[in-house]
Amino acid sequence: MKTKTQIGFLAVVALLGIHAHAQEVDYVDFNAGTWAVNPAYSSAPTNPGAPAADYTTIAPRKNQGVQITCFAAKPGGGIDVIYNYSGFQVQTTTRTEQYKAFAHNYQPTGNQEAFWGAKVGGGVDYLYYDSYGAGNVHKYDPASNLTGTYNALVPSSAGTHILSSYAARAGGGIDFLYYDDVLDTAVAQDTGLNPGTVYQALSLNTAAGGYPAGGGFNNPLAFWGAKVGGGVDIMFYNGTWNNIPLADNLADRNYIALAGADGSGLDQGCYAARADGGIDLIYLVGDGSEANPWQAVTYNVTPIVPGKNYTAIAMDRSGLVPGDFFALGAAAAPVETKITNVAKLGNGSFQIDGSGGPGLTYYLQATSDLASPLSWVPVTSTVADGGGLFQFVDPEAVNHTKRFYSVYK
């Protein structure tokens, strides 16, 4: 968009832009307690040369000794397989169903390429990836018999059932899904956990070691649930399903995606994508006693990868790069860049005020003639503050009878 504002003998030509609201998959590197997006393994637009990533959810594929891969559900139906071999790569499959959640086989038995797919509108499919054939995803019809509607799935390590998963019912509560290989059918068992609570995300405990060292709740059969509207629960299995009483359940935090914090050193911790942007690292402290009750806390006050609204996280399950993960989300919401004020100052300088994207760099250039071909001269640059405001002052304006300015990012 182009606007022109005439001020006496000076004019401002502002070349304004709109920040695109683009869906993307970021590859996040974990290294010695720090996290950073690696553009080389991310999708477009973070990596301009990579494929785009328009997906409704992503979930890890349980592969060992291979590059990080995950399954990605397309909004119009279908499944892609994305991976980080020599950059961000996408493999299409022939599936056409619309899925909203996935959970891979966490058990050491059964098909290691098997996974559940909860469908939009209800129903759960038993799926498996043919990694040795054409790299396609197939549905095992005899066991694709579940009809429940679920918001979220997460692999379960409870018991010895092949392809077992916890599933957050759309109407509240948690089911335990598993494949019965004797009957060759899928089973949905009500755990009895919190039937009046609706969860929008689940995460299995897959980390170990304690963070801080030696602390926390190290139970491999425990899992997190992020509640609609805010707050978390942590549940576990010890022959029956139970809740861990929490003195602080982070009720002021609304998390829309969770993923076990593999490789972070956390004890029963997980990554948690915040509804207001960024990713927290959350874990438990305490010992369950009256004097020291269990509490859910955040490791870092500043969210990991702030400023982006992530809706799904897919951890490394290859064992090659523990702590790394794919994160699906959108860039910052669309923000218009505009000139808010122009003024000639008493000393002859010219001031231009504007608003745009927080932290973005804006540039000012000038010319004395708008006749074609234009010849712009750089003047200065500035970084917008936390509110997106920026300001330029051109002291050279006093030496010109007329001058035109272009503001761009």
Coordinates of N, CA and C in Angstrom, one line a residue, residues 203-326:
S203 N 0.3 -35.0 27.3 CA 1.7 -35.3 27.1 C 2.1 -36.4 28.0
L204 N 2.8 -37.4 27.4 CA 3.3 -38.5 28.2 C 4.7 -38.1 28.8
N205 N 5.0 -38.7 30.0 CA 6.3 -38.5 30.6 C 7.3 -39.4 29.9
T206 N 8.2 -38.7 29.2 CA 9.3 -39.5 28.5 C 10.7 -39.0 28.9
A207 N 10.8 -38.0 29.7 CA 12.1 -37.5 30.2 C 12.5 -38.2 31.5
A208 N 13.7 -38.0 31.9 CA 14.2 -38.6 33.1 C 15.4 -37.8 33.6
G209 N 15.7 -37.9 34.9 CA 17.0 -37.3 35.4 C 16.7 -36.2 36.4
G210 N 15.6 -35.5 36.3 CA 15.3 -34.5 37.4 C 15.8 -33.1 37.0
Y211 N 14.9 -32.1 37.1 CA 15.3 -30.7 36.9 C 14.5 -29.9 37.8
P212 N 15.1 -29.4 38.9 CA 16.5 -29.4 39.2 C 17.0 -30.9 39.5
A213 N 18.3 -31.0 39.5 CA 18.9 -32.4 39.6 C 18.3 -33.1 40.8
G214 N 17.8 -34.3 40.5 CA 17.3 -35.2 41.6 C 15.9 -34.8 42.1
G215 N 15.3 -33.8 41.6 CA 14.0 -33.4 42.1 C 12.9 -33.9 41.1
G216 N 11.7 -33.5 41.5 CA 10.5 -33.8 40.6 C 9.9 -35.2 40.8
F217 N 9.0 -35.5 39.9 CA 8.2 -36.7 40.0 C 8.6 -37.6 38.9
N218 N 9.4 -38.6 39.1 CA 9.9 -39.4 38.0 C 9.1 -40.7 37.9
N219 N 8.0 -40.6 37.2 CA 7.1 -41.8 37.0 C 6.8 -41.9 35.5
P220 N 7.4 -43.0 34.9 CA 7.2 -43.1 33.4 C 5.8 -43.4 33.0
L221 N 4.9 -43.7 34.0 CA 3.5 -44.0 33.6 C 2.6 -42.7 33.9
A222 N 3.2 -41.6 34.1 CA 2.5 -40.4 34.3 C 2.3 -39.6 33.0
F223 N 1.3 -38.7 33.0 CA 1.1 -37.9 31.8 C 0.3 -36.6 32.2
W224 N 0.6 -35.6 31.4 CA 0.0 -34.3 31.7 C -1.3 -34.1 30.9
G225 N -2.2 -33.2 31.3 CA -3.4 -32.8 30.6 C -3.5 -31.3 30.7
A226 N -3.6 -30.6 29.6 CA -3.9 -29.2 29.6 C -5.4 -28.9 29.5
K227 N -6.0 -28.2 30.4 CA -7.4 -28.1 30.5 C -7.9 -26.9 29.6
V228 N -9.0 -27.0 29.0 CA -9.6 -25.9 28.2 C -9.9 -24.8 29.2
G229 N -9.4 -23.6 28.9 CA -9.6 -22.4 29.7 C -8.4 -22.1 30.6
G230 N -7.5 -23.1 30.8 CA -6.3 -22.9 31.6 C -6.1 -23.9 32.7
G231 N -4.8 -24.1 33.0 CA -4.4 -25.0 34.1 C -4.1 -26.4 33.6
V232 N -3.4 -27.1 34.4 CA -2.9 -28.5 34.0 C -3.2 -29.5 35.1
D233 N -3.4 -30.7 34.7 CA -3.5 -31.9 35.6 C -2.3 -32.8 35.3
I234 N -1.9 -33.6 36.3 CA -1.0 -34.7 36.0 C -1.6 -35.9 36.6
M235 N -1.6 -37.0 35.8 CA -2.3 -38.2 36.1 C -1.3 -39.4 35.9
F236 N -1.5 -40.5 36.6 CA -0.6 -41.6 36.5 C -1.3 -42.9 36.7
Y237 N -0.6 -44.0 36.3 CA -1.2 -45.4 36.3 C -0.3 -46.2 37.3
N238 N -0.9 -46.9 38.2 CA -0.2 -47.8 39.1 C -1.1 -49.1 39.4
G239 N -1.7 -49.5 38.3 CA -2.7 -50.6 38.5 C -4.1 -50.0 38.3
T240 N -4.2 -48.8 38.8 CA -5.4 -48.0 38.5 C -5.0 -46.6 38.1
W241 N -5.9 -45.8 37.6 CA -5.5 -44.4 37.2 C -5.9 -43.5 38.3
N242 N -5.0 -42.5 38.6 CA -5.1 -41.6 39.7 C -4.6 -40.2 39.3
N243 N -5.0 -39.2 40.1 CA -4.5 -37.8 39.9 C -3.4 -37.5 40.9
I244 N -2.5 -36.7 40.6 CA -1.5 -36.2 41.6 C -2.1 -34.8 42.1
P245 N -2.4 -34.7 43.4 CA -2.9 -33.4 43.9 C -1.8 -32.3 43.7
L246 N -2.2 -31.2 43.1 CA -1.3 -30.1 42.8 C -1.7 -28.9 43.6
A247 N -0.7 -28.4 44.4 CA -0.9 -27.1 45.1 C -1.0 -25.9 44.1
D248 N -0.3 -26.0 43.0 CA -0.3 -25.0 41.9 C -0.4 -25.8 40.6
N249 N -1.5 -25.5 39.9 CA -1.7 -26.2 38.6 C -1.6 -25.3 37.4
L250 N -0.9 -24.1 37.6 CA -0.7 -23.1 36.5 C -2.1 -22.7 35.9
A251 N -3.0 -22.4 36.7 CA -4.4 -22.1 36.3 C -4.4 -20.8 35.4
D252 N -3.3 -20.0 35.6 CA -3.3 -18.7 34.8 C -2.6 -18.9 33.4
R253 N -2.2 -20.2 33.1 CA -1.6 -20.4 31.8 C -2.6 -21.3 31.0
N254 N -2.8 -20.9 29.8 CA -3.7 -21.6 28.8 C -2.8 -22.3 27.8
Y255 N -2.6 -23.6 27.9 CA -1.7 -24.3 27.0 C -2.6 -25.1 26.0
I256 N -2.2 -24.9 24.7 CA -3.0 -25.6 23.7 C -2.3 -26.8 23.0
A257 N -1.0 -27.0 23.4 CA -0.3 -28.2 22.9 C 0.8 -28.5 24.0
L258 N 1.0 -29.8 24.2 CA 2.0 -30.4 25.1 C 2.8 -31.4 24.4
A259 N 4.1 -31.6 24.9 CA 4.9 -32.6 24.3 C 6.0 -32.9 25.4
G260 N 6.3 -34.2 25.6 CA 7.3 -34.6 26.6 C 8.6 -34.0 26.3
A261 N 9.3 -33.5 27.3 CA 10.5 -32.7 27.1 C 11.7 -33.7 27.0
D262 N 11.8 -34.5 26.0 CA 12.8 -35.5 25.8 C 14.2 -34.8 25.7
G263 N 15.2 -35.3 26.4 CA 16.5 -34.9 26.3 C 16.8 -33.6 27.0
S264 N 15.8 -33.0 27.7 CA 16.1 -31.7 28.4 C 16.6 -31.9 29.8
G265 N 16.6 -33.2 30.3 CA 17.0 -33.4 31.7 C 15.9 -33.2 32.7
L266 N 14.7 -32.9 32.2 CA 13.6 -32.7 33.0 C 13.0 -34.0 33.6
D267 N 12.6 -34.0 34.8 CA 11.9 -35.1 35.5 C 10.4 -34.8 35.4
Q268 N 9.7 -35.7 34.7 CA 8.3 -35.5 34.4 C 8.0 -34.1 34.0
G269 N 8.6 -33.6 32.9 CA 8.3 -32.3 32.4 C 7.9 -32.4 31.0
C270 N 7.4 -31.2 30.5 CA 7.0 -31.2 29.1 C 7.1 -29.8 28.5
Y271 N 7.1 -29.7 27.2 CA 7.0 -28.5 26.5 C 5.5 -28.1 26.5
A272 N 5.2 -26.9 26.6 CA 3.8 -26.4 26.6 C 3.6 -25.2 25.7
A273 N 2.9 -25.3 24.7 CA 2.6 -24.1 23.8 C 1.5 -23.2 24.3
R274 N 1.9 -22.0 24.6 CA 0.9 -21.0 25.2 C 0.0 -20.4 24.2
A275 N -1.3 -20.2 24.6 CA -2.2 -19.6 23.7 C -1.9 -18.2 23.3
D276 N -1.1 -17.5 24.2 CA -0.7 -16.1 24.0 C 0.7 -16.1 23.3
G277 N 1.2 -17.2 22.8 CA 2.4 -17.2 22.1 C 3.6 -17.7 22.8
G278 N 4.5 -18.5 22.1 CA 5.7 -19.0 22.7 C 5.4 -20.4 23.3
I279 N 6.5 -21.0 23.8 CA 6.5 -22.3 24.4 C 7.2 -22.3 25.8
D280 N 6.5 -22.8 26.8 CA 7.0 -22.9 28.2 C 7.6 -24.3 28.4
L281 N 8.5 -24.4 29.3 CA 9.0 -25.7 29.8 C 8.4 -25.9 31.2
I282 N 7.6 -26.9 31.4 CA 6.9 -27.0 32.8 C 7.3 -28.3 33.4
Y283 N 7.3 -28.4 34.7 CA 7.7 -29.6 35.4 C 7.2 -29.5 36.8
L284 N 7.3 -30.6 37.6 CA 6.8 -30.7 39.0 C 8.0 -30.5 40.0
V285 N 7.6 -29.8 41.1 CA 8.5 -29.7 42.3 C 7.7 -30.2 43.5
G286 N 8.4 -30.6 44.5 CA 7.8 -31.0 45.8 C 8.0 -32.5 46.0
D287 N 7.4 -33.0 47.0 CA 7.5 -34.5 47.3 C 6.2 -35.1 47.7
G288 N 5.1 -34.3 47.6 CA 3.8 -34.8 47.9 C 3.4 -34.7 49.3
S289 N 4.3 -34.2 50.2 CA 4.0 -34.1 51.6 C 3.2 -32.9 51.9
E290 N 2.7 -32.8 53.1 CA 1.9 -31.6 53.5 C 2.8 -30.4 53.5
A291 N 4.0 -30.6 53.9 CA 5.0 -29.5 54.0 C 5.5 -29.1 52.7
N292 N 5.5 -30.0 51.7 CA 6.1 -29.8 50.4 C 5.3 -30.4 49.3
P293 N 4.1 -29.9 49.1 CA 3.2 -30.5 48.1 C 3.7 -30.4 46.7
W294 N 3.1 -31.2 45.8 CA 3.5 -31.1 44.4 C 3.0 -29.8 43.8
Q295 N 3.8 -29.2 43.0 CA 3.4 -27.9 42.3 C 4.0 -28.0 40.9
A296 N 3.1 -27.6 40.0 CA 3.6 -27.4 38.6 C 4.2 -26.0 38.4
V297 N 5.4 -26.0 37.9 CA 6.1 -24.7 37.7 C 6.7 -24.6 36.3
T298 N 7.0 -23.4 35.9 CA 7.7 -23.2 34.6 C 9.2 -23.0 34.8
Y299 N 10.0 -23.6 34.0 CA 11.4 -23.5 34.1 C 11.9 -22.1 33.7
N300 N 11.4 -21.6 32.6 CA 11.8 -20.3 32.1 C 10.6 -19.4 32.1
V301 N 10.9 -18.2 32.6 CA 9.8 -17.2 32.6 C 9.5 -16.7 31.2
T302 N 10.5 -16.4 30.4 CA 10.3 -16.0 29.1 C 10.1 -17.2 28.2
P303 N 9.0 -17.3 27.5 CA 8.7 -18.5 26.7 C 9.7 -18.8 25.6
I304 N 10.0 -20.1 25.4 CA 10.9 -20.5 24.3 C 10.2 -20.0 23.0
V305 N 11.0 -19.5 22.1 CA 10.6 -19.1 20.8 C 9.3 -18.1 21.0
P306 N 9.5 -17.0 21.6 CA 8.4 -16.1 21.8 C 7.9 -15.5 20.6
G307 N 6.6 -15.0 20.6 CA 6.1 -14.3 19.5 C 5.4 -15.1 18.4
K308 N 5.4 -16.4 18.6 CA 4.7 -17.3 17.6 C 3.6 -18.1 18.3
N309 N 2.5 -18.3 17.7 CA 1.4 -19.1 18.3 C 1.5 -20.5 17.8
Y310 N 2.1 -21.4 18.5 CA 2.2 -22.8 18.2 C 1.0 -23.6 18.6
T311 N 0.6 -24.5 17.8 CA -0.6 -25.4 18.0 C -0.2 -26.8 18.2
A312 N 1.0 -27.3 17.9 CA 1.4 -28.7 18.0 C 2.9 -28.7 18.1
I313 N 3.4 -29.7 18.8 CA 4.8 -30.0 19.0 C 5.1 -31.4 18.7
A314 N 6.1 -31.7 17.9 CA 6.5 -33.1 17.6 C 8.0 -33.3 18.0
M315 N 8.2 -34.1 19.1 CA 9.5 -34.3 19.6 C 10.3 -35.3 18.7
D316 N 11.7 -35.2 18.9 CA 12.5 -36.2 18.3 C 12.3 -37.6 18.9
R317 N 12.0 -38.6 18.1 CA 11.9 -39.9 18.5 C 12.9 -40.8 17.9
S318 N 13.9 -40.2 17.2 CA 15.0 -41.0 16.5 C 16.1 -41.4 17.5
G319 N 16.2 -40.6 18.6 CA 17.3 -40.9 19.5 C 18.6 -40.2 19.0
L320 N 18.6 -39.5 17.9 CA 19.8 -38.8 17.4 C 20.0 -37.5 17.9
V321 N 19.0 -36.7 18.1 CA 19.1 -35.3 18.6 C 18.1 -35.1 19.7
P322 N 18.3 -35.7 20.9 CA 17.4 -35.5 22.0 C 17.2 -34.0 22.4
G323 N 16.0 -33.6 22.6 CA 15.7 -32.2 23.0 C 15.2 -31.4 21.8
D324 N 15.5 -31.8 20.6 CA 15.1 -31.1 19.4 C 13.6 -31.4 19.1
F325 N 12.9 -30.5 18.4 CA 11.5 -30.8 18.1 C 11.0 -29.9 16.9
F326 N 10.0 -30.4 16.3 CA 9.3 -29.6 15.3 C 8.1 -28.9 16.0

